PDB file of C-alpha atoms in Angstrom:
ATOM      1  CA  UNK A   9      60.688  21.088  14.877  1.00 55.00           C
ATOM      2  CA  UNK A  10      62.981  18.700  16.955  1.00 52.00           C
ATOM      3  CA  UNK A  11      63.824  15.546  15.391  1.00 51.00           C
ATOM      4  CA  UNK A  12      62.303  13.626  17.560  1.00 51.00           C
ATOM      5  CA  UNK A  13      59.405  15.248  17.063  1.00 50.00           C
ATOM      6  CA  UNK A  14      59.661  14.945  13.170  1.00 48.00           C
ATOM      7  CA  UNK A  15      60.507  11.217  13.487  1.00 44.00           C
ATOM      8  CA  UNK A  16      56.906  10.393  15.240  1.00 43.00           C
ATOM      9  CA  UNK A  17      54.747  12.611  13.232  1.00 44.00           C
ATOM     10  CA  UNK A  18      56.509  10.704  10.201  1.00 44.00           C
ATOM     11  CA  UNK A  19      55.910   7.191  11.937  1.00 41.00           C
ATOM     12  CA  UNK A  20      52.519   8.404  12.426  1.00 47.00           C
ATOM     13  CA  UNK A  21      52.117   9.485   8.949  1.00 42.00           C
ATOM     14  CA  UNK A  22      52.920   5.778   7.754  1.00 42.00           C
ATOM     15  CA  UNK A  23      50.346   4.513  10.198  1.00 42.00           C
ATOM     16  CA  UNK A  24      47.821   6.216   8.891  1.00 40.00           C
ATOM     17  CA  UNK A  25      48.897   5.332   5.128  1.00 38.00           C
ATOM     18  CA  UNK A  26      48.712   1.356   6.285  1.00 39.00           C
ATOM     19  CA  UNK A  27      45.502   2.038   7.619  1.00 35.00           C
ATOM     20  CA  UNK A  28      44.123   3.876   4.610  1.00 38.00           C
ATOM     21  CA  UNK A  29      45.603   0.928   2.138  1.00 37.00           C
ATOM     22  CA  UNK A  30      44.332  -1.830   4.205  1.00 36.00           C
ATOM     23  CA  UNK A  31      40.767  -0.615   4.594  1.00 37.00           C
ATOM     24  CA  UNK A  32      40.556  -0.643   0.532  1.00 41.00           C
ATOM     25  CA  UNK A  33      41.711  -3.963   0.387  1.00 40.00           C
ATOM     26  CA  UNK A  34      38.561  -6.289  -0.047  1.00 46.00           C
ATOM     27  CA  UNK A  35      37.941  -9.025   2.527  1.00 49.00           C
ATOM     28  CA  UNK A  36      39.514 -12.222   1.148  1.00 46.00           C
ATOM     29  CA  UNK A  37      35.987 -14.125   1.174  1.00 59.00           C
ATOM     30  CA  UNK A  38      34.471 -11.737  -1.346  1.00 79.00           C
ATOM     31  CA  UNK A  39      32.388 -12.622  -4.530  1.00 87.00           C
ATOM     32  CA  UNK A  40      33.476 -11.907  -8.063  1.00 86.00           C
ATOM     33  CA  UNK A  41      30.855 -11.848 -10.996  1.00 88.00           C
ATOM     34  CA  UNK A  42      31.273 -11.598 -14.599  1.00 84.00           C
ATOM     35  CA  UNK A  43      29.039 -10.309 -16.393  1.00 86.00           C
ATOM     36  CA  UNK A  44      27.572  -8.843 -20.103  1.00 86.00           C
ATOM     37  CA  UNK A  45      25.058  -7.279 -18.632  1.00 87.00           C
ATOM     38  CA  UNK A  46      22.113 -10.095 -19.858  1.00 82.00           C
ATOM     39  CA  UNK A  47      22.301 -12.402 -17.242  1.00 84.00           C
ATOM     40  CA  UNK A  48      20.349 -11.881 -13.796  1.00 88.00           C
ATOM     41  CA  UNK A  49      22.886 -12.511 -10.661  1.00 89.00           C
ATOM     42  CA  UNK A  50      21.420 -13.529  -7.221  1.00 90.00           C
ATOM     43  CA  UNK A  51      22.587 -10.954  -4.475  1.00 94.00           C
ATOM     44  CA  UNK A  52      22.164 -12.837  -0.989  1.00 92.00           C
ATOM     45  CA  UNK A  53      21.555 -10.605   2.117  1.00 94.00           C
ATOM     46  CA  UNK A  54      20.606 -11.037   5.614  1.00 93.00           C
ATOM     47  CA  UNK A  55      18.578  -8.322   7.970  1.00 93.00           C
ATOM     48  CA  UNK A  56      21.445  -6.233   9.797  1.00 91.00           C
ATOM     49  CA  UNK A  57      24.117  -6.633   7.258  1.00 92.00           C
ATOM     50  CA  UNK A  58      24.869  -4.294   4.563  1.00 93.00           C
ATOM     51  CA  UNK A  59      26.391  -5.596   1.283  1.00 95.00           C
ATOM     52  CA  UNK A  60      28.125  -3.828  -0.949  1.00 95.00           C
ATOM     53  CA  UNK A  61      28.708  -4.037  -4.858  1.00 96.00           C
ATOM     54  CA  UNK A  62      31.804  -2.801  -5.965  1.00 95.00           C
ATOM     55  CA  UNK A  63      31.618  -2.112 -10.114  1.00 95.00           C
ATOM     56  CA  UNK A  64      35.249  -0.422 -10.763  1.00 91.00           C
ATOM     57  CA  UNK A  65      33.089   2.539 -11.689  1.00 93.00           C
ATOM     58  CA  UNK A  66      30.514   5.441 -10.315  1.00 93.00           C
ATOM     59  CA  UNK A  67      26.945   4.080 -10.721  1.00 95.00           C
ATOM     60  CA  UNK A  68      24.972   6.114 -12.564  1.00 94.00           C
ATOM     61  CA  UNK A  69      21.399   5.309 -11.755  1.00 94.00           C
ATOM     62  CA  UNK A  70      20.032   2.741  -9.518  1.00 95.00           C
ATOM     63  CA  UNK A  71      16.817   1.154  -9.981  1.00 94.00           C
ATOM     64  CA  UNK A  72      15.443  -0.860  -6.902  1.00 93.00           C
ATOM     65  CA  UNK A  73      12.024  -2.924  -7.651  1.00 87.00           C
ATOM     66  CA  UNK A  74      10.815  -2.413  -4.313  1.00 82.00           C
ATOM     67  CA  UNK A  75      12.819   0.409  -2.986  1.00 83.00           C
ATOM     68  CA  UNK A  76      10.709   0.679   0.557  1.00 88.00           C
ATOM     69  CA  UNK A  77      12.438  -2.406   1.836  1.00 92.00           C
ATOM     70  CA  UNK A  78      16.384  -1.396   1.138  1.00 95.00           C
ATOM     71  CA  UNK A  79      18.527   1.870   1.691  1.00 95.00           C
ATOM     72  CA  UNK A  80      20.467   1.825  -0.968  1.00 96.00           C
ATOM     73  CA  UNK A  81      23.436   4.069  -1.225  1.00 94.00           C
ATOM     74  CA  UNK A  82      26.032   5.496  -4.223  1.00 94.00           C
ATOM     75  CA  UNK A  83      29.364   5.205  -3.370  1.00 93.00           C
ATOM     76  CA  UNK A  84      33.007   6.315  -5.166  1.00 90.00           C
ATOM     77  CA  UNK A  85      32.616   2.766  -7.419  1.00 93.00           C
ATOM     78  CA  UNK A  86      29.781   0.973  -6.288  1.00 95.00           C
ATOM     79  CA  UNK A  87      26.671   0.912  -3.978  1.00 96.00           C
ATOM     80  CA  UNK A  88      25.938   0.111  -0.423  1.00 95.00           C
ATOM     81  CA  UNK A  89      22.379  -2.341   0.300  1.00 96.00           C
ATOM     82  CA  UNK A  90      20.884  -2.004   3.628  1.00 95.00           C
ATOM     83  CA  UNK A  91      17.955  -4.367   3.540  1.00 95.00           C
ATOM     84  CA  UNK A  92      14.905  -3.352   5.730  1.00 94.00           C
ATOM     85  CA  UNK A  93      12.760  -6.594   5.221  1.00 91.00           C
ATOM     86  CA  UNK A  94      13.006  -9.666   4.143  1.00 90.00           C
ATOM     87  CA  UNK A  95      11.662  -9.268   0.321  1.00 88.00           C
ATOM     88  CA  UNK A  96      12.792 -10.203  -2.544  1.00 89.00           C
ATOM     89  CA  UNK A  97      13.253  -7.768  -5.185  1.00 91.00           C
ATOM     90  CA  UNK A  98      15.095  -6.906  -8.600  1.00 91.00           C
ATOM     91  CA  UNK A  99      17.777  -4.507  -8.690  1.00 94.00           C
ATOM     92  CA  UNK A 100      18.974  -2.760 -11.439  1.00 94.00           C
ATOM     93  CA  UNK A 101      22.417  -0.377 -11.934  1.00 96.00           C
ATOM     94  CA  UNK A 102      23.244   1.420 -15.440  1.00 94.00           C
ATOM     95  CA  UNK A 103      26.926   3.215 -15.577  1.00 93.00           C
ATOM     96  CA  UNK A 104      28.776   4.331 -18.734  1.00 91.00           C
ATOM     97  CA  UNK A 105      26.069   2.433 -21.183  1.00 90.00           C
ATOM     98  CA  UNK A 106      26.448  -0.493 -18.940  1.00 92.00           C
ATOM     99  CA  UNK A 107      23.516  -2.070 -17.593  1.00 93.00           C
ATOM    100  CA  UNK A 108      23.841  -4.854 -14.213  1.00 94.00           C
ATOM    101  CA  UNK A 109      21.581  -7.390 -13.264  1.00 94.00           C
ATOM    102  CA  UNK A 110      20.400  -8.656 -10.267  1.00 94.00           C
ATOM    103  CA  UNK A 111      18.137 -10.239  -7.718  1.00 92.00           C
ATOM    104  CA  UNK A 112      17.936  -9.109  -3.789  1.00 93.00           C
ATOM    105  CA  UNK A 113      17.030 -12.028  -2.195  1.00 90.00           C
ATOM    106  CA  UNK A 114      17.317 -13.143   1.872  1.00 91.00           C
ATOM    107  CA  UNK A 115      19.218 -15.950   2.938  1.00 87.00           C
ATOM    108  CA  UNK A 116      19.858 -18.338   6.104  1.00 84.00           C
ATOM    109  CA  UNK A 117      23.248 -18.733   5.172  1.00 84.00           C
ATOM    110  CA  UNK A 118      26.168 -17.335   4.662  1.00 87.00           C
ATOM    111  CA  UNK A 119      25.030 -13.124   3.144  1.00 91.00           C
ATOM    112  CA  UNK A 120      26.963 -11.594   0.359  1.00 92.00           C
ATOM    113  CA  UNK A 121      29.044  -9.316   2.207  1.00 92.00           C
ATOM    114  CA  UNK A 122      31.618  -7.689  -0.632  1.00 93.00           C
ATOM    115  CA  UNK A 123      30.502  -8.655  -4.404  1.00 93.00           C
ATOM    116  CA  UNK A 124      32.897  -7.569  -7.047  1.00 91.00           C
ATOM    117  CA  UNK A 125      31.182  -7.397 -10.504  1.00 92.00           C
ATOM    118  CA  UNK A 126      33.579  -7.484 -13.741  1.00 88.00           C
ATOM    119  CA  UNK A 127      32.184  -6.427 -16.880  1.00 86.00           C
ATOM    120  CA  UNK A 128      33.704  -8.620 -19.537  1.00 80.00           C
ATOM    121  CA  UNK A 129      32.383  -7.772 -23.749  1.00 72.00           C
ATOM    122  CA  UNK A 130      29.179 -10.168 -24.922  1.00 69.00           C
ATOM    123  CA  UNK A 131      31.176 -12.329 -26.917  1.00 54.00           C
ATOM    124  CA  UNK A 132      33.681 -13.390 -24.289  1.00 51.00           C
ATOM    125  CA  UNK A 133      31.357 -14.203 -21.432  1.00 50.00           C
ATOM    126  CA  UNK A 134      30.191 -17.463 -20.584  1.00 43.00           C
ATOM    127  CA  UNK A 135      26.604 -18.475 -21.872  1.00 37.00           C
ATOM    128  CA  UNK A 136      23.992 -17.301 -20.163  1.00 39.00           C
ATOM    129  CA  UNK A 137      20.951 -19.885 -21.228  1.00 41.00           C
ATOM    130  CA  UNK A 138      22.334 -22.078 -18.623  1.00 42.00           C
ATOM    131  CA  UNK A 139      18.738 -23.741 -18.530  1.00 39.00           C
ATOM    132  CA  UNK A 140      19.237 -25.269 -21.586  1.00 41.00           C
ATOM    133  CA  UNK A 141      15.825 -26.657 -23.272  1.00 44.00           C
ATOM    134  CA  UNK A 142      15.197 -30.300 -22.146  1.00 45.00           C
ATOM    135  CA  UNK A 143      12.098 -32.783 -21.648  1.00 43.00           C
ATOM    136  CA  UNK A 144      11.680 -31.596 -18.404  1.00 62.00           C
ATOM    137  CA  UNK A 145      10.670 -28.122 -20.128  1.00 73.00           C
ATOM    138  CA  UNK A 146       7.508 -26.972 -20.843  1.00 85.00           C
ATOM    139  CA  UNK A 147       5.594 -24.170 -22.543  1.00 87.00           C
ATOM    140  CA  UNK A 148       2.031 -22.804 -22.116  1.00 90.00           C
ATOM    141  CA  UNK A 149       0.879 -20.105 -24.336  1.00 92.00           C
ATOM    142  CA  UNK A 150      -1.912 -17.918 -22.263  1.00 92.00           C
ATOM    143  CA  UNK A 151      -2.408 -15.054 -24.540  1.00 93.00           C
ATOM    144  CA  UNK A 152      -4.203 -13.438 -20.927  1.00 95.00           C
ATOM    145  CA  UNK A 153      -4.325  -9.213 -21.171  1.00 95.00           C
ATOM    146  CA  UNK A 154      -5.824  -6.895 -19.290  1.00 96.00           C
ATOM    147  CA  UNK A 155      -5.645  -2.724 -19.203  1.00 95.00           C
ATOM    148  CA  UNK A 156      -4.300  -0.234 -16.994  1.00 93.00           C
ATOM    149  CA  UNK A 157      -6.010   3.058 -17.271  1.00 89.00           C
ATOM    150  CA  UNK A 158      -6.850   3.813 -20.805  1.00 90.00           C
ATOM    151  CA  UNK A 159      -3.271   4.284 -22.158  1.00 92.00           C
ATOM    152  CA  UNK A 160      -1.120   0.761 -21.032  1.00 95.00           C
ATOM    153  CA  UNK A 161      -2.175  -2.687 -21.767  1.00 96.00           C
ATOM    154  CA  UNK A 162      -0.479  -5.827 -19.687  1.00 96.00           C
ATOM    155  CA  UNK A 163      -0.323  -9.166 -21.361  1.00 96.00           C
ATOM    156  CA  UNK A 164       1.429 -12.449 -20.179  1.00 96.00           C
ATOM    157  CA  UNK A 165       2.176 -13.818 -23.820  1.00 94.00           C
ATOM    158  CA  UNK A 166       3.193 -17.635 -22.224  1.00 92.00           C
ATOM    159  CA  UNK A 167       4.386 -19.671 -19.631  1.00 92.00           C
ATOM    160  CA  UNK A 168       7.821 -21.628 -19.163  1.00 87.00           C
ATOM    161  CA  UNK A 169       7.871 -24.338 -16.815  1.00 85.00           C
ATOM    162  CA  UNK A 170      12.006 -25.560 -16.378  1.00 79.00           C
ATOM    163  CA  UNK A 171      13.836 -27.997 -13.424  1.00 70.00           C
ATOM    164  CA  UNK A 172      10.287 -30.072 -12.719  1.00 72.00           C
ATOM    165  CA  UNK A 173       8.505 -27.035 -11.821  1.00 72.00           C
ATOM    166  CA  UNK A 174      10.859 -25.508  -9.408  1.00 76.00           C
ATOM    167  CA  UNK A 175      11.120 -22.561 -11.904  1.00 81.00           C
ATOM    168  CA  UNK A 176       8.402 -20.634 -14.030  1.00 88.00           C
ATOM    169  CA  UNK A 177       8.989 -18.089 -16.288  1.00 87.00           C
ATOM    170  CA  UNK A 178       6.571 -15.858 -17.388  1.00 93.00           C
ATOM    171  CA  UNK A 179       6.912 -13.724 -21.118  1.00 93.00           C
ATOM    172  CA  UNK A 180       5.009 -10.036 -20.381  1.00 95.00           C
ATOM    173  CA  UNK A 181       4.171  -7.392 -23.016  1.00 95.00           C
ATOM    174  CA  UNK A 182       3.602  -3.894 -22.134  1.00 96.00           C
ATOM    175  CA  UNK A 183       1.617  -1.821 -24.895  1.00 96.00           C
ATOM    176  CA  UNK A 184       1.383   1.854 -24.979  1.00 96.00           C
ATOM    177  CA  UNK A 185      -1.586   3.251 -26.665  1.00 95.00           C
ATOM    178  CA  UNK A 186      -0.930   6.550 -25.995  1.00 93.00           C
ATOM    179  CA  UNK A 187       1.967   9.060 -27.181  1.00 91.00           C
ATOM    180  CA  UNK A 188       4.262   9.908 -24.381  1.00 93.00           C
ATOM    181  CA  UNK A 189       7.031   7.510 -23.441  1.00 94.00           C
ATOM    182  CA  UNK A 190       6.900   5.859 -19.751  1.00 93.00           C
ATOM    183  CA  UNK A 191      10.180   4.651 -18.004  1.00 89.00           C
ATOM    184  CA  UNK A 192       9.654   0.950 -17.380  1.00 87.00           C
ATOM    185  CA  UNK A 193      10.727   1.183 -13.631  1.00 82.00           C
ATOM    186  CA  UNK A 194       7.082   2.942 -13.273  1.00 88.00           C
ATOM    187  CA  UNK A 195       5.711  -0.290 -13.997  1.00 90.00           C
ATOM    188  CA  UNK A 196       5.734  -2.927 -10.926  1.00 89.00           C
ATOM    189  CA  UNK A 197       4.447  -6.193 -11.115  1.00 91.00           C
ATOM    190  CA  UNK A 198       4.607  -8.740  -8.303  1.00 90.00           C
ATOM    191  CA  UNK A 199       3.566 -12.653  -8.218  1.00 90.00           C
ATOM    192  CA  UNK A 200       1.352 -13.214  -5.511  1.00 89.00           C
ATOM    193  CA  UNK A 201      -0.674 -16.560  -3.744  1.00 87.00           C
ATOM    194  CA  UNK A 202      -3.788 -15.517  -1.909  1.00 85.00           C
ATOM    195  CA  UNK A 203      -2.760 -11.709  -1.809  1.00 83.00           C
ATOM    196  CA  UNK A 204       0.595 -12.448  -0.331  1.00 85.00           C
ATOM    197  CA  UNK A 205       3.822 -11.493  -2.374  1.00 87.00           C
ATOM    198  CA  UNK A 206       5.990 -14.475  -3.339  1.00 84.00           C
ATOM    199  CA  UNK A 207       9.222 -14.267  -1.818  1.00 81.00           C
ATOM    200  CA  UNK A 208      11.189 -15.402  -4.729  1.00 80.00           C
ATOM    201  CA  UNK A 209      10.710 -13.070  -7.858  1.00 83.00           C
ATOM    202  CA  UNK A 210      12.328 -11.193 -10.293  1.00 80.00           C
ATOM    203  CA  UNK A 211      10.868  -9.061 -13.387  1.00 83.00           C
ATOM    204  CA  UNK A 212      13.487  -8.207 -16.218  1.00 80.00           C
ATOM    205  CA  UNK A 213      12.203  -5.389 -18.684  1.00 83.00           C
ATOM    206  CA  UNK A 214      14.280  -5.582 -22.146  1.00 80.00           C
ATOM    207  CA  UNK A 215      14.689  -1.967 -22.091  1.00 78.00           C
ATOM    208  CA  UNK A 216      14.124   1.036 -19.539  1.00 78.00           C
ATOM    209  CA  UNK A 217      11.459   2.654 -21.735  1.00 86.00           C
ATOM    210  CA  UNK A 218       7.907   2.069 -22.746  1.00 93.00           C
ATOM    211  CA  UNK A 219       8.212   4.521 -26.122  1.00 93.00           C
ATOM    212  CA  UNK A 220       4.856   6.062 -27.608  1.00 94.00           C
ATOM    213  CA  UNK A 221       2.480   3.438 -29.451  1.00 94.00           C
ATOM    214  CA  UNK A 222       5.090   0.724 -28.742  1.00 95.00           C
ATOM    215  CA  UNK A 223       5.473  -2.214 -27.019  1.00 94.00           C
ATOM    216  CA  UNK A 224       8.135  -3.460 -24.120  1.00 92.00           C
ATOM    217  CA  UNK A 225       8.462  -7.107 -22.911  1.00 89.00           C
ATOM    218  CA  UNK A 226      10.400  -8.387 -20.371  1.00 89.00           C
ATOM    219  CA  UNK A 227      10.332 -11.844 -18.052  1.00 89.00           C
ATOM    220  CA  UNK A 228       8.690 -12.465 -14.142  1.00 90.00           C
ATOM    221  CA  UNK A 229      10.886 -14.823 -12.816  1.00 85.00           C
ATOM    222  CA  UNK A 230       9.249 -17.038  -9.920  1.00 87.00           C
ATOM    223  CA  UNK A 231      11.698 -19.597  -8.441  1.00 81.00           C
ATOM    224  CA  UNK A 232      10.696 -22.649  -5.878  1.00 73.00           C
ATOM    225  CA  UNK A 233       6.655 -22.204  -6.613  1.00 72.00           C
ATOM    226  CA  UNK A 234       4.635 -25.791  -6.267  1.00 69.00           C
ATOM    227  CA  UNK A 235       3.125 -24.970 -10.256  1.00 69.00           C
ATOM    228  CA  UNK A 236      -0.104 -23.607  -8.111  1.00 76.00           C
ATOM    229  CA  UNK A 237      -2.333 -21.160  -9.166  1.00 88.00           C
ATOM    230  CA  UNK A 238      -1.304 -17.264  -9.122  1.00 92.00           C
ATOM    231  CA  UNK A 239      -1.681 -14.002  -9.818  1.00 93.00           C
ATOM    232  CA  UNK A 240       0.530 -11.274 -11.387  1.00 94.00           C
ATOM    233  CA  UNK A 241      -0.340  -7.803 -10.226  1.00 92.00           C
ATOM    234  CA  UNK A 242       0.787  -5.207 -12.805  1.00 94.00           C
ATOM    235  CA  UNK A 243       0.978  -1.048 -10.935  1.00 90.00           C
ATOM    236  CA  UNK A 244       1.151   2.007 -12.282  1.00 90.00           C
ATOM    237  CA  UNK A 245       0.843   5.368 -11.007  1.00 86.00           C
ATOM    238  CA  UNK A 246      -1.573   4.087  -7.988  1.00 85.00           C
ATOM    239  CA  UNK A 247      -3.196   1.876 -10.311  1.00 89.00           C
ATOM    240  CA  UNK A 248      -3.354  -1.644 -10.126  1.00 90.00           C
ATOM    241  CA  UNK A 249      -4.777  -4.599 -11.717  1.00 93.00           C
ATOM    242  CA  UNK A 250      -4.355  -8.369 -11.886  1.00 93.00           C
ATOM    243  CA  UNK A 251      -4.148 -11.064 -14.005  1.00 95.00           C
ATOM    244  CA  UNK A 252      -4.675 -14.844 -12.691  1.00 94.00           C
ATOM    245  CA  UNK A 253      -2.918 -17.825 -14.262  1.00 92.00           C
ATOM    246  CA  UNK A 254      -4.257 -21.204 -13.382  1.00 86.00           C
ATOM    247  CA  UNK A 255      -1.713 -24.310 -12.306  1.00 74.00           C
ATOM    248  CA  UNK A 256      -0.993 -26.912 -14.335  1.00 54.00           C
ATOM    249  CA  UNK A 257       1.110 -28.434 -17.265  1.00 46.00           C
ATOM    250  CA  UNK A 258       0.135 -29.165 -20.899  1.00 39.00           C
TER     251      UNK A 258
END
């Protein structure tokens, strides 16, 4: 080979290094979230725009609430979100024992575009009952259940009302009466106000299994809701049944 000729393919060479070490760079507006893994992180997304979480690690299993509405992709250290609707879902990633929260929820503004998530140890992050009990908090016990099938029971132990109303969190228990242990992202349960889904939701199971004879709890998470009447639809397996709660503060 000619010198020249070695002198451009090396230029070329460089180019193509550049190019490789400048498309892993981040964009300089990205997010960065830090989190123990108990704390429930608002993704925001727009239709058209992908998103991508970027963990420092290969995701092991992804668990999407309402999967029908997103593509959602593995990549080398992260995954890609391709939202198909606007819904609101949860969104759940588990790698190396780790488990990530988070909520998929549409925006007007400015979308989530590149979201770096940090995993820092329990007793170094920052507390996460940033809705710290006041006056303006309240708590109804319900003590409502209902069945699904003959083998799971549904029961929505009480009701937190926090920020005047603008947020209302609901305590579920799941009870297995039978033998066999179900995965909790079987189980899907959805807020709804005359049939139609509320757009901003989140459930949070406390662990990813329902075992034999035991029980599973976990949180429905309704944000910017009037305090009306609603109803939480619990699925499984085709099945469905519902539960209404009735508006109002004690």
């Amino acid at each position: 080979m000619k010198p020249r000729s070695k002198l451009v393919v090396f230029v070329g060479l460089l180019m193509l290094v550049a190019f490789e070490s400048s498309a892993a760079v981040p964009p300089s507006d990205k997010r960065t979230i830090l989190t123990s893994g108990e704390k429930v992180y608002p993704i925001h997304y727009q239709l058209g725009q992908s998103t991508v979480l970027f963990f420092g690690l290969r995701p092991e299993t992804v668990i999407c609430g309402n999967k029908n509405y997103f593509n959602i992709e593995k990549i080398k250290e992260g995954i890609t979100i391709q939202p198909l609707s606007n819904f609101s879902t949860n969104l759940t990633v588990l790698a190396q024992g780790r488990r990530y929260l988070f909520f998929l929820t549409p925006t007007s503004g400015k979308p989530d575009g590149f979201v770096e998530v940090k995993w820092v140890p329990p007793g170094q992050a920052r507390s996460v009952k940033t809705l710290a009990k006041t006056d303006s908090e309240v708590v109804r016990e319900l003590g409502q259940r209902t069945k699904i099938g003959n083998t799971v029971e549904f029961s929505i132990l009480r009701e937190k009302v926090l920020d005047k109303g603008k947020r209302r969190i609901f305590e579920v228990e799941l009870a297995n009466l039978g033998g066999k242990s179900i995965p909790s992202n079987q189980f899907e349960v959805v807020a709804s106000l005359g049939g139609v889904p509320l757009a901003r939701q989140v459930v949070v199971w406390e662990g990813d299994d329902l075992k034999g004879k035991g029980k599973l709890r976990g949180r429905v998470i309704v944000s910017e809701h009037d305090g009306k009447s609603l109803s939480l639809v619990i699925g499984h397996l085709g099945r469905s049944t519902k539960l209404v709660i009735k508006g109002g503060r004690n």
